[in-house]
Amino acid sequence: MKLKGKVALISGGARGLGRAYAEAILKASGKVCLCDIDSEEGFKTLNKFQKTFGNDNVMFVKCDVTDHNSFENVFKQAKRKFGALDIVVNNAGLLTEDNVRKTMMVNSIGVIEGTQLATHYLSKESGGQGGVVVNISSTAGLTPVFYMPIYVASKYSIVGYTRSVAQNPANKERGMRYTCLCPAFTDTTMFDKKWSDEGEGPPPGVSEEEKKGALHLIEATGVNTVEEVVKGFMLLLEVDDNNGAVMTVTKKHGIQYRHGKPLSHKL
Ligand SMILES: NC(=O)C1=CN([C@@H]2O[C@H](COP(=O)(O)OP(=O)(O)OC[C@H]3O[C@@H](n4cnc5c(N)ncnc54)[C@H](O)[C@@H]3O)[C@@H](O)[C@H]2O)C=CC1
Ligand SMILES: CC/C=C\C[C@H](O)[C@H](O)/C=C/C=C/C=C\C=C\C(=O)C/C=C\CCC(=O)O
């Protein structure tokens, strides 16, 4: 997809990776509707982007992706302002093991409902031009991690969901493609520097064993810069014949496509 003039909706776009995806699309002459539950940070980002890219190319709508009406309102407002929608990035996420329902609501159901809304609002059968969905999982969506099983469950669900939707032949008719981006540890607020050896120590409540596990994995994969993840993200948008692609980005191994082999029906 050539990004000039294309319109993207990005959830969790107020900061971190979501904000960086937005900036990359704006730099490529696209337009962006940011949405986030954090309106203070969202309006700060909006002001900054408006100064650089112009008021006509970017908007912000406060939204909680776990509230269907609130999320759908973003799609309606983006279409009203820009007249079209071509890209949806389901990026909003959180990392907590303390609240299983909240983690699953944001990381899993928020992404699934965002994909359903995208299919409806972008689809040729609803008067759209078709388009692309990028669902943000994690390498923790492809490998077990003993100290964050709930986060892992939420992220695995996104990989399976995206691959399944991509296989639906009806979505080809609709002009839709679906992809999944799985970054490993990346240097944002979510990846608290306290986890690294130079940091102040892990957050309260983290056991020594969990810390050891985290440090071991961090050492094995390295820590991505935001720019490295954005490079993979832009490839997913720009390459048109990648429906169903699952891409990992790790500091040590760079960009890799992961081909999930379906189990044989005999099993
Ligand atoms: N930083 C990392 O190491 C990695 C992050 N990821 C994933 O990338 C995505 C972005 O992560 P970061 O930018 O690092 O995190 P971040 O914490 O900096 O940004 C997440 C954004 O999502 C928003 N958000 C949270 N709950 C929301 C809700 N209910 N409705 C709307 N917005 C909501 C937050 O307000 C925040 O602006 C997440 O899905 C995360 O799981 C994946 C792999 C690695
Ligand atoms: C301390 C945690 C803070 C933030 C974590 C993030 O939210 C992130 O989403 C969590 C990532 C967890 C990753 C866990 C394991 C990752 C493993 C790999 O990436 C394996 C990489 C390469 C192996 C070789 C290969 O198969 O290519």
Tab-separated table of C-alpha atoms and ligand atoms in Angstrom:
chain	number	residue	atom	x	y	z
A	1	MET	CA	0.000	0.000	0.000
A	2	LYS	CA	1.316	3.443	-0.876
A	3	LEU	CA	0.739	5.570	2.217
A	4	LYS	CA	0.335	9.015	0.623
A	5	GLY	CA	-3.171	10.257	1.500
A	6	LYS	CA	-4.103	7.025	3.309
A	7	VAL	CA	-5.954	7.299	6.630
A	8	ALA	CA	-4.916	5.278	9.699
A	9	LEU	CA	-6.689	4.782	13.036
A	10	ILE	CA	-4.265	3.865	15.842
A	11	SER	CA	-5.412	2.755	19.291
A	12	GLY	CA	-3.092	3.502	22.213
A	13	GLY	CA	-1.562	6.199	20.024
A	14	ALA	CA	-0.896	8.787	22.728
A	15	ARG	CA	2.608	7.544	23.533
A	16	GLY	CA	5.186	4.807	23.033
A	17	LEU	CA	5.036	2.562	19.983
A	18	GLY	CA	1.542	3.744	18.938
A	19	ARG	CA	2.747	7.338	18.734
A	20	ALA	CA	5.818	6.224	16.770
A	21	TYR	CA	3.670	4.285	14.234
A	22	ALA	CA	1.556	7.433	13.828
A	23	GLU	CA	4.571	9.633	13.238
A	24	ALA	CA	5.932	7.251	10.583
A	25	ILE	CA	2.614	7.286	8.680
A	26	LEU	CA	2.411	11.103	8.904
A	27	LYS	CA	5.991	11.387	7.602
A	28	ALA	CA	4.936	9.209	4.657
A	29	SER	CA	2.176	11.788	3.911
A	30	GLY	CA	-0.658	9.740	5.399
A	31	LYS	CA	-3.321	10.964	7.841
A	32	VAL	CA	-3.840	9.655	11.364
A	33	CYS	CA	-6.660	9.399	13.904
A	34	LEU	CA	-5.107	8.673	17.290
A	35	CYS	CA	-7.227	7.290	20.096
A	36	ASP	CA	-6.278	6.519	23.674
A	37	ILE	CA	-7.763	6.283	27.162
A	38	ASP	CA	-5.170	8.838	28.317
A	39	SER	CA	-6.525	12.103	26.908
A	40	GLU	CA	-3.904	14.321	28.570
A	41	GLU	CA	-1.073	12.527	26.773
A	42	GLY	CA	-3.264	12.180	23.656
A	43	PHE	CA	-3.831	15.932	23.305
A	44	LYS	CA	-0.134	16.621	23.961
A	45	THR	CA	0.772	14.295	21.090
A	46	LEU	CA	-1.951	15.809	18.905
A	47	ASN	CA	-0.615	19.354	19.452
A	48	LYS	CA	2.902	18.264	18.614
A	49	PHE	CA	1.830	16.462	15.430
A	50	GLN	CA	-0.447	19.326	14.324
A	51	LYS	CA	2.502	21.726	14.499
A	52	THR	CA	4.651	19.470	12.299
A	53	PHE	CA	2.100	17.863	9.958
A	54	GLY	CA	-0.844	20.314	9.926
A	55	ASN	CA	-4.310	20.316	11.525
A	56	ASP	CA	-5.942	18.602	8.538
A	57	ASN	CA	-3.827	15.464	8.803
A	58	VAL	CA	-4.219	14.365	12.406
A	59	MET	CA	-6.914	14.090	15.065
A	60	PHE	CA	-7.283	12.631	18.565
A	61	VAL	CA	-10.361	11.018	20.114
A	62	LYS	CA	-10.461	9.842	23.729
A	63	CYS	CA	-11.502	6.205	23.827
A	64	ASP	CA	-11.468	3.097	25.956
A	65	VAL	CA	-11.034	0.101	23.658
A	66	THR	CA	-12.847	-2.095	26.182
A	67	ASP	CA	-16.028	-0.046	25.681
A	68	HIS	CA	-17.495	-0.976	22.294
A	69	ASN	CA	-19.477	2.256	21.822
A	70	SER	CA	-16.501	4.395	22.779
A	71	PHE	CA	-14.305	2.496	20.287
A	72	GLU	CA	-16.877	2.601	17.471
A	73	ASN	CA	-17.222	6.358	17.966
A	74	VAL	CA	-13.559	6.727	16.936
A	75	PHE	CA	-14.208	4.966	13.608
A	76	LYS	CA	-17.213	7.225	12.966
A	77	GLN	CA	-15.308	10.404	13.823
A	78	ALA	CA	-12.301	9.452	11.698
A	79	LYS	CA	-14.526	8.751	8.685
A	80	ARG	CA	-16.381	12.040	9.259
A	81	LYS	CA	-13.162	14.106	9.323
A	82	PHE	CA	-11.117	12.300	6.672
A	83	GLY	CA	-13.889	10.775	4.508
A	84	ALA	CA	-12.211	7.351	4.470
A	85	LEU	CA	-10.294	4.796	6.521
A	86	ASP	CA	-7.598	2.516	5.087
A	87	ILE	CA	-5.488	1.263	8.011
A	88	VAL	CA	-6.361	0.166	11.551
A	89	VAL	CA	-3.620	-0.501	14.104
A	90	ASN	CA	-4.877	-2.281	17.212
A	91	ASN	CA	-1.997	-1.276	19.461
A	92	ALA	CA	-3.525	-0.328	22.854
A	93	GLY	CA	-2.196	-2.707	25.466
A	94	LEU	CA	-1.062	-3.077	29.045
A	95	LEU	CA	1.178	-5.348	31.033
A	96	THR	CA	-0.224	-6.439	34.374
A	97	GLU	CA	-0.625	-9.838	35.961
A	98	ASP	CA	-2.812	-8.424	38.764
A	99	ASN	CA	-6.094	-8.157	36.877
A	100	VAL	CA	-6.836	-10.990	34.477
A	101	ARG	CA	-10.120	-9.505	33.241
A	102	LYS	CA	-8.624	-6.090	32.490
A	103	THR	CA	-5.611	-7.575	30.687
A	104	MET	CA	-7.827	-9.791	28.530
A	105	MET	CA	-10.329	-6.972	27.899
A	106	VAL	CA	-7.673	-4.543	26.632
A	107	ASN	CA	-5.073	-6.820	24.996
A	108	SER	CA	-7.375	-9.471	23.564
A	109	ILE	CA	-11.011	-8.354	23.299
A	110	GLY	CA	-10.005	-4.745	22.488
A	111	VAL	CA	-7.958	-6.038	19.546
A	112	ILE	CA	-10.625	-8.500	18.386
A	113	GLU	CA	-13.383	-5.875	18.477
A	114	GLY	CA	-11.047	-3.365	16.799
A	115	THR	CA	-10.555	-5.902	13.986
A	116	GLN	CA	-14.313	-6.452	13.662
A	117	LEU	CA	-14.927	-2.691	13.508
A	118	ALA	CA	-12.140	-2.332	10.943
A	119	THR	CA	-13.665	-5.069	8.786
A	120	HIS	CA	-17.001	-3.270	8.922
A	121	TYR	CA	-15.796	0.309	8.357
A	122	LEU	CA	-13.067	-0.364	5.747
A	123	SER	CA	-14.742	-3.139	3.800
A	124	LYS	CA	-15.771	-2.758	0.159
A	125	GLU	CA	-19.223	-4.147	1.051
A	126	SER	CA	-19.800	-1.157	3.379
A	127	GLY	CA	-18.669	1.371	0.772
A	128	GLY	CA	-14.996	1.476	1.808
A	129	GLN	CA	-11.941	0.725	-0.329
A	130	GLY	CA	-10.767	-2.243	1.751
A	131	GLY	CA	-7.514	-1.907	3.671
A	132	VAL	CA	-5.130	-3.374	6.193
A	133	VAL	CA	-5.315	-4.242	9.893
A	134	VAL	CA	-2.140	-4.514	11.987
A	135	ASN	CA	-2.746	-6.226	15.313
A	136	ILE	CA	-0.013	-5.685	17.877
A	137	SER	CA	0.920	-8.839	19.768
A	138	SER	CA	4.403	-9.544	21.168
A	139	THR	CA	7.034	-12.266	21.008
A	140	ALA	CA	5.290	-13.140	24.276
A	141	GLY	CA	2.422	-14.168	21.943
A	142	LEU	CA	4.581	-16.912	20.444
A	143	THR	CA	6.540	-18.264	23.386
A	144	PRO	CA	5.711	-19.091	27.021
A	145	VAL	CA	7.052	-16.736	29.718
A	146	PHE	CA	6.613	-18.150	33.245
A	147	TYR	CA	6.424	-14.812	35.042
A	148	MET	CA	3.721	-13.215	32.839
A	149	PRO	CA	1.227	-15.987	31.931
A	150	ILE	CA	-1.810	-13.687	31.667
A	151	TYR	CA	-0.067	-11.185	29.383
A	152	VAL	CA	1.165	-14.167	27.318
A	153	ALA	CA	-2.376	-15.606	27.063
A	154	SER	CA	-3.713	-12.262	25.868
A	155	LYS	CA	-0.970	-11.941	23.245
A	156	TYR	CA	-1.207	-15.584	21.991
A	157	SER	CA	-4.912	-15.004	21.376
A	158	ILE	CA	-4.141	-12.163	18.970
A	159	VAL	CA	-1.815	-14.288	16.828
A	160	GLY	CA	-4.384	-17.082	16.489
A	161	TYR	CA	-7.243	-14.665	15.893
A	162	THR	CA	-5.404	-12.689	13.205
A	163	ARG	CA	-4.262	-15.819	11.342
A	164	SER	CA	-7.816	-17.194	11.405
A	165	VAL	CA	-9.517	-14.026	10.173
A	166	ALA	CA	-6.918	-13.714	7.415
A	167	GLN	CA	-7.896	-17.167	6.134
A	168	ASN	CA	-11.575	-16.258	5.700
A	169	PRO	CA	-12.134	-16.107	1.909
A	170	ALA	CA	-14.936	-13.543	2.385
A	171	ASN	CA	-12.377	-11.016	3.596
A	172	LYS	CA	-10.555	-11.140	0.246
A	173	GLU	CA	-13.792	-10.048	-1.454
A	174	ARG	CA	-14.005	-7.255	1.104
A	175	GLY	CA	-10.530	-6.038	0.051
A	176	MET	CA	-9.160	-6.663	3.534
A	177	ARG	CA	-5.834	-8.046	4.736
A	178	TYR	CA	-4.838	-8.784	8.336
A	179	THR	CA	-1.356	-8.873	9.828
A	180	CYS	CA	0.209	-9.276	13.237
A	181	LEU	CA	3.323	-7.568	14.609
A	182	CYS	CA	5.184	-9.265	17.486
A	183	PRO	CA	7.962	-7.094	18.893
A	184	ALA	CA	10.241	-8.412	21.626
A	185	PHE	CA	11.268	-6.104	24.498
A	186	THR	CA	11.270	-2.514	23.256
A	187	ASP	CA	12.471	0.628	24.919
A	188	THR	CA	9.164	2.349	25.921
A	189	THR	CA	7.393	3.177	29.194
A	190	MET	CA	5.998	-0.382	29.236
A	191	PHE	CA	9.505	-1.785	29.232
A	192	ASP	CA	10.475	-0.324	32.541
A	193	LYS	CA	14.226	0.295	32.689
A	194	LYS	CA	14.046	-0.907	36.271
A	195	TRP	CA	14.222	-4.421	34.826
A	196	SER	CA	17.706	-3.914	33.447
A	197	ASP	CA	20.899	-4.416	35.434
A	198	GLU	CA	21.667	-0.689	35.419
A	199	GLY	CA	18.147	0.144	36.699
A	200	GLU	CA	16.828	0.721	40.198
A	201	GLY	CA	15.497	-2.818	40.590
A	202	PRO	CA	12.217	-4.459	39.587
A	203	PRO	CA	8.771	-3.039	40.431
A	204	PRO	CA	7.368	-3.957	43.888
A	205	GLY	CA	6.033	-7.477	44.177
A	206	VAL	CA	8.398	-9.036	41.636
A	207	SER	CA	10.237	-12.018	43.063
A	208	GLU	CA	13.945	-12.633	42.614
A	209	GLU	CA	13.097	-15.645	40.435
A	210	GLU	CA	10.887	-13.552	38.170
A	211	LYS	CA	13.562	-10.893	37.908
A	212	LYS	CA	16.154	-13.532	36.994
A	213	GLY	CA	13.777	-14.896	34.345
A	214	ALA	CA	13.196	-11.455	32.875
A	215	LEU	CA	16.877	-10.571	32.791
A	216	HIS	CA	17.694	-13.918	31.159
A	217	LEU	CA	15.169	-13.328	28.361
A	218	ILE	CA	16.181	-9.699	27.919
A	219	GLU	CA	19.769	-10.851	27.528
A	220	ALA	CA	18.730	-13.508	24.982
A	221	THR	CA	16.662	-11.186	22.774
A	222	GLY	CA	18.198	-7.751	23.411
A	223	VAL	CA	16.054	-4.605	23.649
A	224	ASN	CA	14.659	-3.117	20.423
A	225	THR	CA	14.714	0.600	19.809
A	226	VAL	CA	11.335	2.036	18.846
A	227	GLU	CA	12.776	2.814	15.382
A	228	GLU	CA	13.599	-0.864	14.780
A	229	VAL	CA	10.005	-1.871	15.516
A	230	VAL	CA	8.640	0.948	13.320
A	231	LYS	CA	10.717	-0.384	10.407
A	232	GLY	CA	8.928	-3.753	10.652
A	233	PHE	CA	5.570	-2.049	11.072
A	234	MET	CA	6.029	0.007	7.886
A	235	LEU	CA	6.932	-3.160	5.940
A	236	LEU	CA	3.656	-4.765	7.033
A	237	LEU	CA	1.736	-1.766	5.675
A	238	GLU	CA	3.649	-1.389	2.447
A	239	VAL	CA	3.853	-5.020	1.255
A	240	ASP	CA	0.478	-5.864	-0.272
A	241	ASP	CA	0.641	-9.659	-0.598
A	242	ASN	CA	1.179	-10.417	3.094
A	243	ASN	CA	-2.336	-11.279	4.296
A	244	GLY	CA	-1.947	-13.387	7.469
A	245	ALA	CA	1.685	-12.389	8.036
A	246	VAL	CA	3.008	-12.688	11.587
A	247	MET	CA	6.239	-10.714	11.985
A	248	THR	CA	8.653	-10.712	14.925
A	249	VAL	CA	11.134	-7.912	15.599
A	250	THR	CA	13.962	-8.696	18.008
A	251	LYS	CA	17.161	-6.767	18.611
A	252	LYS	CA	19.287	-9.890	18.067
A	253	HIS	CA	17.466	-11.364	15.045
A	254	GLY	CA	15.891	-8.334	13.366
A	255	ILE	CA	12.709	-8.731	11.284
A	256	GLN	CA	11.455	-12.303	10.745
A	257	TYR	CA	8.207	-13.757	9.359
A	258	ARG	CA	6.705	-16.625	11.373
A	259	HIS	CA	4.764	-19.192	9.372
A	260	GLY	CA	2.395	-21.091	11.640
A	261	LYS	CA	1.845	-24.575	10.204
A	262	PRO	CA	-1.752	-25.679	10.878
A	263	LEU	CA	-2.020	-29.079	12.561
A	264	SER	CA	-3.002	-31.957	10.316
A	265	HIS	CA	-6.693	-32.871	10.639
A	266	LYS	CA	-5.576	-36.478	11.285
A	267	LEU	CA	-4.143	-35.454	14.674
B	1	LIG	N1	7.352	-2.121	24.908
B	1	LIG	C1	7.507	-3.425	24.712
B	1	LIG	O1	8.475	-4.051	25.170
B	1	LIG	C2	6.530	-4.155	23.862
B	1	LIG	C3	5.232	-3.733	23.683
B	1	LIG	N2	4.340	-4.508	22.954
B	1	LIG	C4	2.963	-4.094	22.750
B	1	LIG	O2	2.949	-2.877	22.004
B	1	LIG	C5	1.803	-2.104	22.376
B	1	LIG	C6	2.257	-0.696	22.770
B	1	LIG	O3	3.154	-0.820	23.843
B	1	LIG	P1	4.050	0.390	24.412
B	1	LIG	O4	3.996	1.539	23.488
B	1	LIG	O5	5.324	-0.190	24.823
B	1	LIG	O6	3.216	0.683	25.739
B	1	LIG	P2	2.769	2.050	26.419
B	1	LIG	O7	2.298	1.654	27.768
B	1	LIG	O8	3.808	3.105	26.284
B	1	LIG	O9	1.504	2.491	25.510
B	1	LIG	C7	0.264	1.825	25.550
B	1	LIG	C8	-0.841	2.838	25.263
B	1	LIG	O10	-2.101	2.129	25.300
B	1	LIG	C9	-3.026	2.968	25.991
B	1	LIG	N3	-4.122	2.173	26.550
B	1	LIG	C10	-4.059	1.299	27.587
B	1	LIG	N4	-5.286	0.829	27.866
B	1	LIG	C11	-6.143	1.404	26.978
B	1	LIG	C12	-7.551	1.310	26.756
B	1	LIG	N5	-8.338	0.548	27.545
B	1	LIG	N6	-8.101	2.019	25.744
B	1	LIG	C13	-7.323	2.825	24.967
B	1	LIG	N7	-5.993	2.972	25.151
B	1	LIG	C14	-5.421	2.258	26.136
B	1	LIG	C15	-2.196	3.635	27.075
B	1	LIG	O11	-2.833	4.778	27.616
B	1	LIG	C16	-0.912	3.954	26.324
B	1	LIG	O12	-0.950	5.218	25.717
B	1	LIG	C17	1.108	-2.880	23.502
B	1	LIG	O13	0.052	-3.635	22.968
B	1	LIG	C18	2.216	-3.796	24.029
B	1	LIG	O14	1.690	-4.945	24.624
B	1	LIG	C19	4.736	-5.665	22.354
B	1	LIG	C20	6.003	-6.117	22.490
B	1	LIG	C21	7.015	-5.390	23.216
B	2	LIG	C1	9.959	-6.902	31.570
B	2	LIG	C2	8.833	-6.898	30.619
B	2	LIG	C3	8.507	-5.566	30.027
B	2	LIG	C4	7.921	-5.408	28.840
B	2	LIG	C5	7.641	-6.590	27.976
B	2	LIG	C6	6.762	-6.292	26.820
B	2	LIG	O1	5.493	-5.973	27.222
B	2	LIG	C7	6.757	-7.408	25.805
B	2	LIG	O2	5.519	-7.480	25.126
B	2	LIG	C8	7.093	-8.714	26.376
B	2	LIG	C9	7.918	-9.472	25.709
B	2	LIG	C10	8.265	-10.757	26.201
B	2	LIG	C11	9.061	-11.541	25.458
B	2	LIG	C12	9.386	-12.836	25.882
B	2	LIG	C13	10.150	-13.673	25.187
B	2	LIG	C14	10.747	-13.353	23.938
B	2	LIG	C15	11.466	-14.304	23.249
B	2	LIG	C16	11.990	-14.012	21.981
B	2	LIG	O3	11.806	-12.934	21.462
B	2	LIG	C17	12.778	-15.094	21.301
B	2	LIG	C18	13.615	-14.484	20.240
B	2	LIG	C19	14.411	-15.122	19.459
B	2	LIG	C20	14.636	-16.586	19.544
B	2	LIG	C21	15.213	-17.142	18.294
B	2	LIG	C22	14.189	-17.223	17.224
B	2	LIG	O4	13.278	-18.085	17.306
B	2	LIG	O5	14.254	-16.436	16.279
